[in-house]
Coordinates of C-alpha atoms and ligand atoms in Angstrom, one line a residue:
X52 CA 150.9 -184.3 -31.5
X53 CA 152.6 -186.2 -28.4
X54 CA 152.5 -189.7 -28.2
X55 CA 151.0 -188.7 -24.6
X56 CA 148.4 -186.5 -25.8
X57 CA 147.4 -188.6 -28.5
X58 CA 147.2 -191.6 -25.6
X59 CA 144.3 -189.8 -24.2
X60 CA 140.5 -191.1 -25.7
X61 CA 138.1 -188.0 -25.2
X62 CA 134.4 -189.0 -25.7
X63 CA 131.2 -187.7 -25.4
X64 CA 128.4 -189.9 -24.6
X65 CA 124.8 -187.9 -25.7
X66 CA 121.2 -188.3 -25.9
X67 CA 121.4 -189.0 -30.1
X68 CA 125.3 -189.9 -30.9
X69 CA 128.5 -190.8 -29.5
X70 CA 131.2 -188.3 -30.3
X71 CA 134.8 -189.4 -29.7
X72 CA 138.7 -188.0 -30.6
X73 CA 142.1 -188.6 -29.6
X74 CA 143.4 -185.6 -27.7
X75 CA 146.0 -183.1 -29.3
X76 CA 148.6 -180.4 -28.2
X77 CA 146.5 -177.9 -30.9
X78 CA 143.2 -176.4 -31.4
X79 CA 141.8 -179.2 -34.0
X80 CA 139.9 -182.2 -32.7
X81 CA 139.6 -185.3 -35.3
X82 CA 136.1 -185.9 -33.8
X83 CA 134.3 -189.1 -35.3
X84 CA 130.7 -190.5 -34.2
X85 CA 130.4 -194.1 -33.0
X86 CA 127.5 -196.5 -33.3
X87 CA 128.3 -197.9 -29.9
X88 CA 131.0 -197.4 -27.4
X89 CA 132.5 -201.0 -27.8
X90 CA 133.3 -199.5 -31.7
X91 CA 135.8 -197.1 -30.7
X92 CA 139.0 -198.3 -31.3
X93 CA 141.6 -198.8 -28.5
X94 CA 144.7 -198.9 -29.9
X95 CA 147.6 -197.3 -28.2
X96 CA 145.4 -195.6 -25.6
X97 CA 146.3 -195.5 -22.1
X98 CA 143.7 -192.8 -20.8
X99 CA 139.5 -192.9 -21.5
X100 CA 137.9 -189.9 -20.3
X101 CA 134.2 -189.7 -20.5
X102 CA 131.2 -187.6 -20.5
X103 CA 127.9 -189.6 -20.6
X104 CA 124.1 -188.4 -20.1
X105 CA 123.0 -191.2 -21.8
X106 CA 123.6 -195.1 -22.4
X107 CA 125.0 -195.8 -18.7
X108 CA 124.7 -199.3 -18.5
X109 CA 126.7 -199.5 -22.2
X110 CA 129.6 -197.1 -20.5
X111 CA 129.5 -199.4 -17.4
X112 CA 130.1 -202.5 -19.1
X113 CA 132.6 -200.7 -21.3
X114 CA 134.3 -199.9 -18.4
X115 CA 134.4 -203.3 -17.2
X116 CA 135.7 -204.4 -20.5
X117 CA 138.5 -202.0 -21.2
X118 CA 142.1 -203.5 -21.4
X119 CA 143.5 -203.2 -17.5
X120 CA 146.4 -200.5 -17.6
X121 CA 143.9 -198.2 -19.4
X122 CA 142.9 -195.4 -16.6
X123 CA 139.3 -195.0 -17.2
X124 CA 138.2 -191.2 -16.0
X125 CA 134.4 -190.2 -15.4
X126 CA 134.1 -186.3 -15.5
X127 CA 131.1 -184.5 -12.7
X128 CA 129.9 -181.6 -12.0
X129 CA 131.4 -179.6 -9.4
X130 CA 130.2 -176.8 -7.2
X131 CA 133.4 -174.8 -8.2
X132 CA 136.4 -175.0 -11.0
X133 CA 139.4 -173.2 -10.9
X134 CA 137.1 -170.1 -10.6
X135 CA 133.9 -171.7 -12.3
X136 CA 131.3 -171.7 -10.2
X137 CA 127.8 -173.7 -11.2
X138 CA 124.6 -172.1 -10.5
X139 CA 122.3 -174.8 -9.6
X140 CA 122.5 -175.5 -5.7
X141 CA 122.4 -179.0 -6.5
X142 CA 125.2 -179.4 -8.6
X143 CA 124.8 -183.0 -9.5
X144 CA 121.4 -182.2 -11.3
X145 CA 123.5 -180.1 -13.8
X146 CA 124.1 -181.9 -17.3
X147 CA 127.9 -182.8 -17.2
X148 CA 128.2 -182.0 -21.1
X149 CA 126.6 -178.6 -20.2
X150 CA 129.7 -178.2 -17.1
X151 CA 132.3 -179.3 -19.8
X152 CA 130.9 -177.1 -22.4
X153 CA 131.4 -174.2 -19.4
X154 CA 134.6 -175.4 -18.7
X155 CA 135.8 -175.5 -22.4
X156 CA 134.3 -171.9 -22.4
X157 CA 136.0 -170.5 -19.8
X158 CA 139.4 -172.1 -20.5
X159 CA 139.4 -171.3 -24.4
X160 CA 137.1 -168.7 -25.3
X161 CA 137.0 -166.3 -22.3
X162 CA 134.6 -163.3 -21.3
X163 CA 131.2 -163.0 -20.6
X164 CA 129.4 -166.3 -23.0
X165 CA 126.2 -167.4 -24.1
X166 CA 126.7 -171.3 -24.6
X167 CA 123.8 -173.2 -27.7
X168 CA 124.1 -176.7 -27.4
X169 CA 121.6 -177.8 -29.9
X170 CA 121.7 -181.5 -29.6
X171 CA 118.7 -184.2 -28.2
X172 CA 118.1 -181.2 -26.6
X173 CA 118.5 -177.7 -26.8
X174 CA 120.5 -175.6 -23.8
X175 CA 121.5 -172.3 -23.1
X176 CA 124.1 -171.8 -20.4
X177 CA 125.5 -167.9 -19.8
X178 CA 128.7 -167.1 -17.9
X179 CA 130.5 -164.5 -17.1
X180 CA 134.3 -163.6 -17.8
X181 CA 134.3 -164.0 -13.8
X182 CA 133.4 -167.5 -14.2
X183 CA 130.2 -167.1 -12.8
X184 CA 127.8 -169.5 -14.1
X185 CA 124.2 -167.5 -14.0
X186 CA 122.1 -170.6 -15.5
X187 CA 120.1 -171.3 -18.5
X188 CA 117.4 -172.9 -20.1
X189 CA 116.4 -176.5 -21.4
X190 CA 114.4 -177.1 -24.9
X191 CA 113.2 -180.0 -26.8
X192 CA 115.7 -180.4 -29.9
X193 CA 114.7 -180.2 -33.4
X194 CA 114.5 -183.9 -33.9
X195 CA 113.0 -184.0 -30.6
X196 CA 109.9 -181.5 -31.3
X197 CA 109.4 -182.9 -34.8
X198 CA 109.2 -186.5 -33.3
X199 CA 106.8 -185.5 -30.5
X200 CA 104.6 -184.4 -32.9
X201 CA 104.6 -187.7 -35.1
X202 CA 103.9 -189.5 -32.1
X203 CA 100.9 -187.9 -30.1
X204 CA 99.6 -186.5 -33.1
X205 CA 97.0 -188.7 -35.3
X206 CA 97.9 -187.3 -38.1
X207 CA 101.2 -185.6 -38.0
X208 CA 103.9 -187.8 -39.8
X209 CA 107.5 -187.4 -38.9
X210 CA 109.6 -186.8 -41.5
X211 CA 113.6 -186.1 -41.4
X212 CA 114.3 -182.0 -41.4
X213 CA 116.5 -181.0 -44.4
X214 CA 115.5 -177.9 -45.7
X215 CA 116.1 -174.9 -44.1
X216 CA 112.9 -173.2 -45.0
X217 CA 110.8 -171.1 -42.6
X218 CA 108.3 -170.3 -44.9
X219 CA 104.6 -171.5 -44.2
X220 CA 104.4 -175.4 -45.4
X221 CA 102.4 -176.5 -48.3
X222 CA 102.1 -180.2 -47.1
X223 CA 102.0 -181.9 -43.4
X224 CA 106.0 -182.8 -43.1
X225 CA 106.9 -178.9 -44.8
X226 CA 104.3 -177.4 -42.0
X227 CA 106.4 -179.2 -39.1
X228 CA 109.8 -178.9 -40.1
X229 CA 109.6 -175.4 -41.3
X230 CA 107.7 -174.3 -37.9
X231 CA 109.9 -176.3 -35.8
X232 CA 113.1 -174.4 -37.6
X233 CA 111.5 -171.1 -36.8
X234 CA 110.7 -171.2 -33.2
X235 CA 114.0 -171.8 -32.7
X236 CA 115.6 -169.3 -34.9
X237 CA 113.0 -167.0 -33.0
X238 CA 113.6 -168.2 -29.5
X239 CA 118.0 -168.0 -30.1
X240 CA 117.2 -164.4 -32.0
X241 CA 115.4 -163.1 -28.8
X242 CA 118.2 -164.4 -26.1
X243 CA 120.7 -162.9 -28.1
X244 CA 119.1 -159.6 -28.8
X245 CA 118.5 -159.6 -25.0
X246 CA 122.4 -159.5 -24.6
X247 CA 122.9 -155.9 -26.8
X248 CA 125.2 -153.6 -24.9
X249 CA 126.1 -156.5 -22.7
X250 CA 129.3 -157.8 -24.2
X251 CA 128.4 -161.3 -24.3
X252 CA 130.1 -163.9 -27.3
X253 CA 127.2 -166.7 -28.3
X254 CA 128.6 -169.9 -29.3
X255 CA 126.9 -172.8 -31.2
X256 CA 127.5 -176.4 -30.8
X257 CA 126.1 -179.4 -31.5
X258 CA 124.4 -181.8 -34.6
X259 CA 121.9 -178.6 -35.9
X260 CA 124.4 -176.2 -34.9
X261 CA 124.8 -174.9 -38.8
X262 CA 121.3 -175.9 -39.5
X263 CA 120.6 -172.8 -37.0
X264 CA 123.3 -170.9 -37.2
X265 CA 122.1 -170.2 -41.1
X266 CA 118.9 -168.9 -40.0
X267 CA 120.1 -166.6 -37.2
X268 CA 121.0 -162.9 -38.2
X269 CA 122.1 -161.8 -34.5
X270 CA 126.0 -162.2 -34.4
X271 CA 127.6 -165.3 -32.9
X272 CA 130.0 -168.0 -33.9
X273 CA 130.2 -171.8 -33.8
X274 CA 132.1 -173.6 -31.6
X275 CA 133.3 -177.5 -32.2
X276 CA 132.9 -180.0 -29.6
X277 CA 132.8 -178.4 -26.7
X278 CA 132.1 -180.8 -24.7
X279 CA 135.0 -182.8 -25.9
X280 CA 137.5 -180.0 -25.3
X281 CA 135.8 -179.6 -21.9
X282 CA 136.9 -183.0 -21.1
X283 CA 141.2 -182.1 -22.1
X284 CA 140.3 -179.2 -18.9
X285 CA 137.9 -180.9 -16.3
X286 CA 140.7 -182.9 -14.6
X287 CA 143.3 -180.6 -14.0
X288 CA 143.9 -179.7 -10.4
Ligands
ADP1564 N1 124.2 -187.4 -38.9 C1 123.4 -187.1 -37.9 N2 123.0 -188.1 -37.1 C2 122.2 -187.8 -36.0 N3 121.7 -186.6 -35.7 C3 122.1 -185.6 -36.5 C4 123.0 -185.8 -37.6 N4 123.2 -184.6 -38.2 C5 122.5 -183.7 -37.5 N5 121.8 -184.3 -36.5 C6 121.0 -183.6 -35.5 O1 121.9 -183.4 -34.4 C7 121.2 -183.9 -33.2 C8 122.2 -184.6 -32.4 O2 123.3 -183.8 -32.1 P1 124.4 -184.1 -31.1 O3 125.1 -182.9 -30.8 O4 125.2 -185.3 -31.5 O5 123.5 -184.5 -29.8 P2 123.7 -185.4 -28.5 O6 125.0 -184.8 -27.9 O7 122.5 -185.1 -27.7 O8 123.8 -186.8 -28.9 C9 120.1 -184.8 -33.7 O9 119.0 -184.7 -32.8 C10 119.7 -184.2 -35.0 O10 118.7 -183.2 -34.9
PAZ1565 C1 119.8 -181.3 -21.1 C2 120.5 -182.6 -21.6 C3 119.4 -183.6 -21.8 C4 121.1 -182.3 -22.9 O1 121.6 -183.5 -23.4 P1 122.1 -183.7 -24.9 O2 121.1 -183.0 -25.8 O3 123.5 -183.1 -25.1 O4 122.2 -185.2 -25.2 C5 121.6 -183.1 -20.6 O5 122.5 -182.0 -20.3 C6 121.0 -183.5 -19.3 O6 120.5 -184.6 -19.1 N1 121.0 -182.6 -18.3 C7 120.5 -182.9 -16.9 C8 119.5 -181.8 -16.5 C9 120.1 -180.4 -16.4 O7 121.1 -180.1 -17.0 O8 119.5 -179.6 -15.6

């Protein structure tokens, strides 16, 4: 690895967990979570590139508080990319880990994709090998739909998914995570089996990636940190 690659902090600020690496001249990321952006460690790094939907006062007053000399880079959404082109009209409403994820997409993977992020929350992005960006869809994540249910249910208790059981429940906590687990098996299963005969690759990223990827039978892959490798891209001219 360069020393100037290496120099380069790439982190990914989300709705559950901060993801961070150093940047590489290869295809493997060393990505580590952090409690809190002030945990990352600094040393030797002369470049911070970030992606944040979350925490923005926390990356603001990390921002303030990074060593001077150390170029501190926020990536947007754009209209257009080296050929990428974002469907929403309003650009800026687009979720920037769901643009780098695109980015990452387009610059390593190639032809037409069906992007899983399954995260805080669940999205499906498609694009074509042209580098049109033809939209997607928001979900509630797993953690997200289980927790929902503990609190504006009486008597729904939130327990931690593990299992990866889809078969009816035999107690309150089996009930929830199980059905929880199968809608979106069933809801990934249907997009995908839309795409038959439409040469599309599906890619799955994200903390419950494998949790799903176990349960679905349509062909795809998994793809690492996306988002990170969507920041090494997003600012070259
Ligand atoms: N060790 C873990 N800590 C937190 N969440 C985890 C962990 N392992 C799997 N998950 C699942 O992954 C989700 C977070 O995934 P992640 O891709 O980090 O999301 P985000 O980018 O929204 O922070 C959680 O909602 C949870 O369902
Ligand atoms: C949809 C998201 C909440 C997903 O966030 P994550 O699960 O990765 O933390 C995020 O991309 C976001 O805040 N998007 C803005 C709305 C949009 O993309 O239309």
């Amino acid at each position: 690895m360069s020393e100037h690659q290496s120099s380069c902090l790439l982190v990914d600020i989300g709705n559950t967990r901060i993801k961070y690496a150093r940047n590489s001249d290869g295809n493997h990321l060393d990505v580590r979570v952090a409690g809190s952006l002030s945990d990352i460690p600094l040393n030797g790094v002369r470049e911070i590139r970030v992606a944040a939907v979350a925490r923005a006062e926390e990356a603001r007053n990390w921002e303030e508080s990074v060593p001077s000399g150390v170029r501190f880079k926020r990536a947007v959404v754009k209209p257009e990319w080296h050929g990428l082109t974002c469907a929403y009209e309003d650009c800026s409403r687009l979720g920037v880990d769901r643009w780098l994820a695109l980015l990452a997409g387009r610059k390593e993977i190639g032809g037409n994709l069906m992007l899983v992020s399954l995260g805080s929350a669940i999205t499906v992005d498609y694009l074509t090998g042209e580098g049109v960006h033809e939209g997607g869809y928001i979900l509630p994540g797993l953690t997200m739909m289980r927790q929902s249910l503990g609190q504006t249910t009486a008597q729904v208790g939130f327990a931690e998914g593990q299992n990866q059981n889809i078969c009816p429940g035999k107690n309150t906590e089996q009930c929830v995570d199980h059905g929880v687990l199968c809608i979106t098996r069933d809801f990934l299963q249907q997009r995908i089996a839309c795409l038959r005969g439409k040469d599309y690759s599906v890619w799955l990223s994200g903390g419950d990636a494998r949790l799903i990827s176990a349960q679905i039978t349509e062909k795809h892959e998994i793809a690492e940190s996306l988002v990170l490798r969507g920041l090494r891209h997003c600012f070259d001219m």
